Short mmCIF file of C-alpha atoms in Angstrom, two decimals:
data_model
loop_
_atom_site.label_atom_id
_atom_site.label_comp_id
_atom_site.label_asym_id
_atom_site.label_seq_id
_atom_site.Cartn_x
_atom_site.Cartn_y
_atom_site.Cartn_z
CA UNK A 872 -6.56 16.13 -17.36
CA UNK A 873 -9.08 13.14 -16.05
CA UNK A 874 -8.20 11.59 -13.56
CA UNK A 875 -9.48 8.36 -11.65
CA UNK A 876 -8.82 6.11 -9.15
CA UNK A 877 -8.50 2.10 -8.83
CA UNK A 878 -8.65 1.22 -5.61
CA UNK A 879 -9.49 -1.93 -3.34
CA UNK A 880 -11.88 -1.72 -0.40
CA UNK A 881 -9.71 -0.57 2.45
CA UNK A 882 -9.45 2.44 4.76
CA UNK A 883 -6.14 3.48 3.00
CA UNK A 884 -8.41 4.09 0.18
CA UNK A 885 -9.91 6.68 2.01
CA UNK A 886 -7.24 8.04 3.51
CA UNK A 887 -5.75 8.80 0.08
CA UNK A 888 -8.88 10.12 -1.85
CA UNK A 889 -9.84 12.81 1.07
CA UNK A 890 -6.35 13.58 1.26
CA UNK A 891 -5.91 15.06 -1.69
CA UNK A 892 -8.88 15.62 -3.46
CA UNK A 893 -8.95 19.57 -2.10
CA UNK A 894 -6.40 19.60 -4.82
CA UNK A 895 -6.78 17.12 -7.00
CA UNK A 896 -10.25 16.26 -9.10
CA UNK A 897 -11.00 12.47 -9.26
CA UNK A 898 -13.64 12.02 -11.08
CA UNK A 899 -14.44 8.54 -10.68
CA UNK A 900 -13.09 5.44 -8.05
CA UNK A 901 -13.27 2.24 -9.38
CA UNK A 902 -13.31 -0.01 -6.34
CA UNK A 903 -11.72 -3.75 -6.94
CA UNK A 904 -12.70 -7.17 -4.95
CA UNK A 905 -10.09 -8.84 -2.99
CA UNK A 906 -9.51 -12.05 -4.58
CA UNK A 907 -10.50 -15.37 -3.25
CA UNK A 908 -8.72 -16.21 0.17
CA UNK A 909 -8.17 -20.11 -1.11
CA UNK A 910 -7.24 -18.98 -4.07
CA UNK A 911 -4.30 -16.67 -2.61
CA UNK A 912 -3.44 -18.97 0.16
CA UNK A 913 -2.82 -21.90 -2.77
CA UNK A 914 -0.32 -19.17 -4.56
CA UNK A 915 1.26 -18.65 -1.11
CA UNK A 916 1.79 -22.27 0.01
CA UNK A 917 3.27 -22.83 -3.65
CA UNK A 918 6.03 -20.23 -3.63
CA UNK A 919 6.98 -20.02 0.07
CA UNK A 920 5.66 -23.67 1.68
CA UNK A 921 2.79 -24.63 3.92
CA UNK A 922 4.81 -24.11 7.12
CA UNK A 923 5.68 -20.35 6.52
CA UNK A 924 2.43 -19.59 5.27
CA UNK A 925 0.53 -21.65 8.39
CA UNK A 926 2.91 -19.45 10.72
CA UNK A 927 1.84 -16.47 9.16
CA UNK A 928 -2.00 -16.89 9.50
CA UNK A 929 -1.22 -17.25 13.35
CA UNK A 930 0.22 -14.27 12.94
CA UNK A 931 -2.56 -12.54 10.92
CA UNK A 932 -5.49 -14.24 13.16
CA UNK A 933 -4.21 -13.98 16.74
CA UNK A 934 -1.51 -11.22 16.83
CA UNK A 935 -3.13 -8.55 14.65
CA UNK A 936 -6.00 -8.84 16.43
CA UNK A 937 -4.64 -8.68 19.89
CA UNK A 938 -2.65 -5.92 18.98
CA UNK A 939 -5.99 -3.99 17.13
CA UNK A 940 -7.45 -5.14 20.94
CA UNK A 941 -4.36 -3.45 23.03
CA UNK A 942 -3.85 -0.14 21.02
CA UNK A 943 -7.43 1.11 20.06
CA UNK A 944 -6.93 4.33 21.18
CA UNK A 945 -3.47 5.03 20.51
CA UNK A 946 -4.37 3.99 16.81
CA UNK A 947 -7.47 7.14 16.67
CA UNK A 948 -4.98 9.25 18.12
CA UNK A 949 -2.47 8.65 15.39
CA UNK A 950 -5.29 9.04 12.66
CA UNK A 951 -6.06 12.49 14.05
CA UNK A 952 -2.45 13.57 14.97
CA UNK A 953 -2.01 12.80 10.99
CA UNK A 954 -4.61 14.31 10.13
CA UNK A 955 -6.01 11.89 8.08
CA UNK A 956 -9.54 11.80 6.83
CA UNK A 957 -11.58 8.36 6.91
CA UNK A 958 -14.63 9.54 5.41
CA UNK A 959 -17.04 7.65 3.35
CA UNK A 960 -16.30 7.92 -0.40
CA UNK A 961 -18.86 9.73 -2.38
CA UNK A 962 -21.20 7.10 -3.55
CA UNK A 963 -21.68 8.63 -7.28
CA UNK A 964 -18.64 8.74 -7.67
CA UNK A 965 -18.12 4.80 -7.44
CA UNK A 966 -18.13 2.25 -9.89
CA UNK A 967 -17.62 -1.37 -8.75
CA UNK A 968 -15.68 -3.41 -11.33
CA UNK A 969 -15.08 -6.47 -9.65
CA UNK A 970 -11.26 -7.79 -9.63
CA UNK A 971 -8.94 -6.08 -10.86
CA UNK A 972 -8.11 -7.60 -13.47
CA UNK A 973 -11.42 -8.59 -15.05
CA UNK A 974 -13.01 -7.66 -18.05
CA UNK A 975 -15.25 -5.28 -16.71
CA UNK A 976 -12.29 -2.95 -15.38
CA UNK A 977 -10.12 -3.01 -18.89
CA UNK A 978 -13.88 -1.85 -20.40
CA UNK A 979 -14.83 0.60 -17.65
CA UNK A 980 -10.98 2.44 -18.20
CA UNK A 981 -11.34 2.34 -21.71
CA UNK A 982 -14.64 3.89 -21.54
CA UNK A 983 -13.41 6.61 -18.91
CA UNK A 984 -10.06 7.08 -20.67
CA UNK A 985 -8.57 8.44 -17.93
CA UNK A 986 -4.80 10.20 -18.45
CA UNK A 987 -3.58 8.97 -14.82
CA UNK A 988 -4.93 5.88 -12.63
CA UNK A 989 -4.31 6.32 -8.87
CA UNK A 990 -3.72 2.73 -7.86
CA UNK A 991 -4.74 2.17 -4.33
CA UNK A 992 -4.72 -1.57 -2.12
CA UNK A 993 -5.51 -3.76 -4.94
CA UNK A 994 -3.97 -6.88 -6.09
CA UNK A 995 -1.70 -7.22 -8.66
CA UNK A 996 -2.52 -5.62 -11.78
CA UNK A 997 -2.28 -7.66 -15.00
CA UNK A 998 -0.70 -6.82 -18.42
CA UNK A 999 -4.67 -6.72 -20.33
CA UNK A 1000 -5.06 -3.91 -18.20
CA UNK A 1001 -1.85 -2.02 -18.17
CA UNK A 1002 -1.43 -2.00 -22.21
CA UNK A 1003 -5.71 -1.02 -22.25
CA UNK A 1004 -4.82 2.60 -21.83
CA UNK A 1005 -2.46 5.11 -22.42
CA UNK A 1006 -2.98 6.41 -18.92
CA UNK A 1007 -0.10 6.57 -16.64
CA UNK A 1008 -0.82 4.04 -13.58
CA UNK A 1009 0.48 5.52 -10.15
CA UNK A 1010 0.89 3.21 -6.88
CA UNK A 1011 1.26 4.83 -3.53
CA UNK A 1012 3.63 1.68 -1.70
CA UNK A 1013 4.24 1.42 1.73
CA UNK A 1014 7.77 1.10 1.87
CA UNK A 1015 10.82 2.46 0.18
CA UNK A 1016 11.35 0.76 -3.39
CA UNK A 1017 13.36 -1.30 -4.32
CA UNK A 1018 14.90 -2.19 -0.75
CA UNK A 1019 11.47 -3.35 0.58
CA UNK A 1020 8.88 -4.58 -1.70
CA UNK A 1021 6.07 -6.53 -0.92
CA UNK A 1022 3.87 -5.48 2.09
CA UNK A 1023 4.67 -3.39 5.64
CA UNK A 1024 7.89 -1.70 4.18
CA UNK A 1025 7.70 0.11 7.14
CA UNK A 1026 7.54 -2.88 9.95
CA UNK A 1027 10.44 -4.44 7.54
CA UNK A 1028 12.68 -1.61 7.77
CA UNK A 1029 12.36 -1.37 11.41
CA UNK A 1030 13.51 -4.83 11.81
CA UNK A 1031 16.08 -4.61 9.90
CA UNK A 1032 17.11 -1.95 11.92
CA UNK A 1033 17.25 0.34 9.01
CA UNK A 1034 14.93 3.13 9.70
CA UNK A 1035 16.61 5.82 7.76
CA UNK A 1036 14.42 3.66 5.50
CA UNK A 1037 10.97 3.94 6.94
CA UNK A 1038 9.07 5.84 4.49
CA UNK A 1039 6.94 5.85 1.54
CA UNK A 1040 7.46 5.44 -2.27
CA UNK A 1041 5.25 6.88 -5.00
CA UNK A 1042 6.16 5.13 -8.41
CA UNK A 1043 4.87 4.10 -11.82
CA UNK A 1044 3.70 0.25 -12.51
CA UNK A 1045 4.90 -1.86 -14.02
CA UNK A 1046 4.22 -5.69 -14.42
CA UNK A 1047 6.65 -6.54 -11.46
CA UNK A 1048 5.62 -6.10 -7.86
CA UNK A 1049 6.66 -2.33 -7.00
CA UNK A 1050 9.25 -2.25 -9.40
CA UNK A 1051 8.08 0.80 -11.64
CA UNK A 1052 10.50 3.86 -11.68
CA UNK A 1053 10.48 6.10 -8.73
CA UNK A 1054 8.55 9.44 -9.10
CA UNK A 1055 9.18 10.62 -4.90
CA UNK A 1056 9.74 9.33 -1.60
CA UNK A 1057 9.59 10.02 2.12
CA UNK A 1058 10.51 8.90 5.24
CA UNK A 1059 10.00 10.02 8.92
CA UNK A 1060 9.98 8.62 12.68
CA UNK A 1061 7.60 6.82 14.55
CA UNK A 1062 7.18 6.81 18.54
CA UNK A 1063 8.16 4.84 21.23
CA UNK A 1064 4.76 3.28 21.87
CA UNK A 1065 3.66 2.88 17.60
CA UNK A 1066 3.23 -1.02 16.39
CA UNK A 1067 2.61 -3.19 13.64
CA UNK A 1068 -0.84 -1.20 13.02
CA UNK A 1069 0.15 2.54 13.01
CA UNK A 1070 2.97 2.15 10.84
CA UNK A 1071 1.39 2.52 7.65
CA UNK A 1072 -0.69 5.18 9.34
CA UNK A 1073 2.30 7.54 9.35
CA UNK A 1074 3.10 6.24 5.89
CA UNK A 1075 -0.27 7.14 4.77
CA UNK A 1076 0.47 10.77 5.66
CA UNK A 1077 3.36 10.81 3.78
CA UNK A 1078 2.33 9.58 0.77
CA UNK A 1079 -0.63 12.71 0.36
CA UNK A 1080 1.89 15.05 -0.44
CA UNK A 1081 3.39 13.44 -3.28
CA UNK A 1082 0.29 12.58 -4.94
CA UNK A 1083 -0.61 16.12 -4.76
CA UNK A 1084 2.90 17.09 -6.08
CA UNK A 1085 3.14 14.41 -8.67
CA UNK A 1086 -0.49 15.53 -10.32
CA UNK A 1087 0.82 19.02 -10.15
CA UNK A 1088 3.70 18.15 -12.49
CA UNK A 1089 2.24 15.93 -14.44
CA UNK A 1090 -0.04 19.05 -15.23
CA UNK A 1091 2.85 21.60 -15.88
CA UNK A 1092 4.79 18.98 -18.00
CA UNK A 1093 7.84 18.68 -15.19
CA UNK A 1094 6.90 14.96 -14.18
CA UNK A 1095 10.17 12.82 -13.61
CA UNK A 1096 10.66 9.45 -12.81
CA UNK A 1097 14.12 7.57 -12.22
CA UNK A 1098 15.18 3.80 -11.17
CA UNK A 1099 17.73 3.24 -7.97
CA UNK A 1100 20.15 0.96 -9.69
CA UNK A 1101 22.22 1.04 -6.96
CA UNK A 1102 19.83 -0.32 -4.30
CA UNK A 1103 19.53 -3.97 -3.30
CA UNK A 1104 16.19 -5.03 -4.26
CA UNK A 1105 14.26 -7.50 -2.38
CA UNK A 1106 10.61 -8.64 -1.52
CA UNK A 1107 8.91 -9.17 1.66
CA UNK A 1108 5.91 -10.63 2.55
CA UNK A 1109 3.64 -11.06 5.89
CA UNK A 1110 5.62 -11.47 8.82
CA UNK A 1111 5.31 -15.11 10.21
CA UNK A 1112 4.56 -15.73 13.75
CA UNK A 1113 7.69 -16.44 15.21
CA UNK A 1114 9.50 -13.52 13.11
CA UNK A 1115 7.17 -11.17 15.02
CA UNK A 1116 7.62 -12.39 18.24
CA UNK A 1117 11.77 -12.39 17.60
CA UNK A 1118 11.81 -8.79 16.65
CA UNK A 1119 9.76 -7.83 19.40
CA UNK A 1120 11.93 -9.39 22.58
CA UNK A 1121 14.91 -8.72 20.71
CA UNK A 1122 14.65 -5.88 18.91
CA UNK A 1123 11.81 -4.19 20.36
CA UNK A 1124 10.02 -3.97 17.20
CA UNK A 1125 5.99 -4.51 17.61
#
């Protein structure tokens, strides 16, 4: 079975190929461009308004940063309490295609003809490259599906004080955002002293397992994958400024 990944730039990228590739052979990681930041700030503004989306950059700018600032060490202790492994990819293994959606990645998979994509931190992934293969796409999310959608599942369900819900979903793609059928999920518990930026650590850790698991059966023929069609569905996005700061003095959620 060939296997590959498709992958953006980011950390989590690494995090997910050392994780599991003791167990599971990848033999090549195509590695996507982010797309253009006016570009995705124009499709922002349009569907949620130039207010939310100026409130949100404060948020991204100043308060990430702070926060990266304020909790440098207790985020390198979470990466090696997790045991997760940031290593450098190995470089022949690599295979830059540009976005992920452009004509050099539909001709790249076609050439590899891969029998399951690991999707990793890229953008959206278009239909041209969805119906280019018969390979099954996997996405690790963030967040339990379909109750939070979008990004930081995790920080979400904390805030809405649901945190039976903090976990991780692994599921198939589809052409929605996160809506593809269910193949596992996880939750756990975070600390007292964990923020905005060691969520998704914890989430990270999670989701190794159920790669590894869902290879495995894919292998011995016992794969399964099932929609929650009893779940409330909805889609989050960056948290804004002021939605940050509310969940923290109130909630205590930072």
């Amino acid at each position: 079975m060939k296997i590959i990944m498709l992958a953006g730039k980011g950390v989590s990228t690494n995090y997910i190929y050392n994780g599991i590739t003791s167990e599971v052979n990848i033999e090549k990681i195509l590695i996507t461009q982010s797309s253009s930041t006016k570009k995705m700030l124009k499709r922002r503004i349009k569907r949620l308004g130039f207010l939310t989306v100026f409130n949100q950059l404060i948020f991204q700018v100043f308060i990430t940063r702070t926060i990266k600032v304020f909790s440098k060490n207790l985020y390198k202790k979470r990466i090696k309490d997790l045991k997760l492994n940031s290593n450098p990819l190995p470089k022949e293994k690599i295979i830059e295609v540009g976005l992920v959606n452009s004509e050099l990645t539909k001709k790249t998979i076609k050439n590899l003809d891969p029998d399951v994509i690991i999707v990793n931190g890229t953008a959206i992934i278009g239909k041209k490259i969805l119906e280019c293969t018969n390979a099954l796409f996997i996405n690790t999310h963030v967040g339990i599906t379909p109750q939070y959608r979008g990004v930081h599942g995790g920080y979400w369900a904390l805030r809405k004080n649901d945190k039976e819900n903090f976990g991780v979903t692994v599921h198939k793609i589809d052409k929605g955002i996160d809506t593809g059928e269910i193949i596992g999920q996880a939750t756990t518990s975070i600390k007292k002293n964990d923020n905005f930026l060691t969520y998704p650590l914890y989430q990270y850790a999670l989701a190794l397992p159920l790669l590894t698991k869902t290879i495995q059966d894919i292998k011995e023929e016992k794969f399964i994958s099932y929609k929650k069609e009893d779940a409330k569905s909805h889609l989050y996005y960056h948290p804004t400024f002021t939605q940050y700061l509310y969940g923290w003095i109130k909630y205590g959620i930072k």
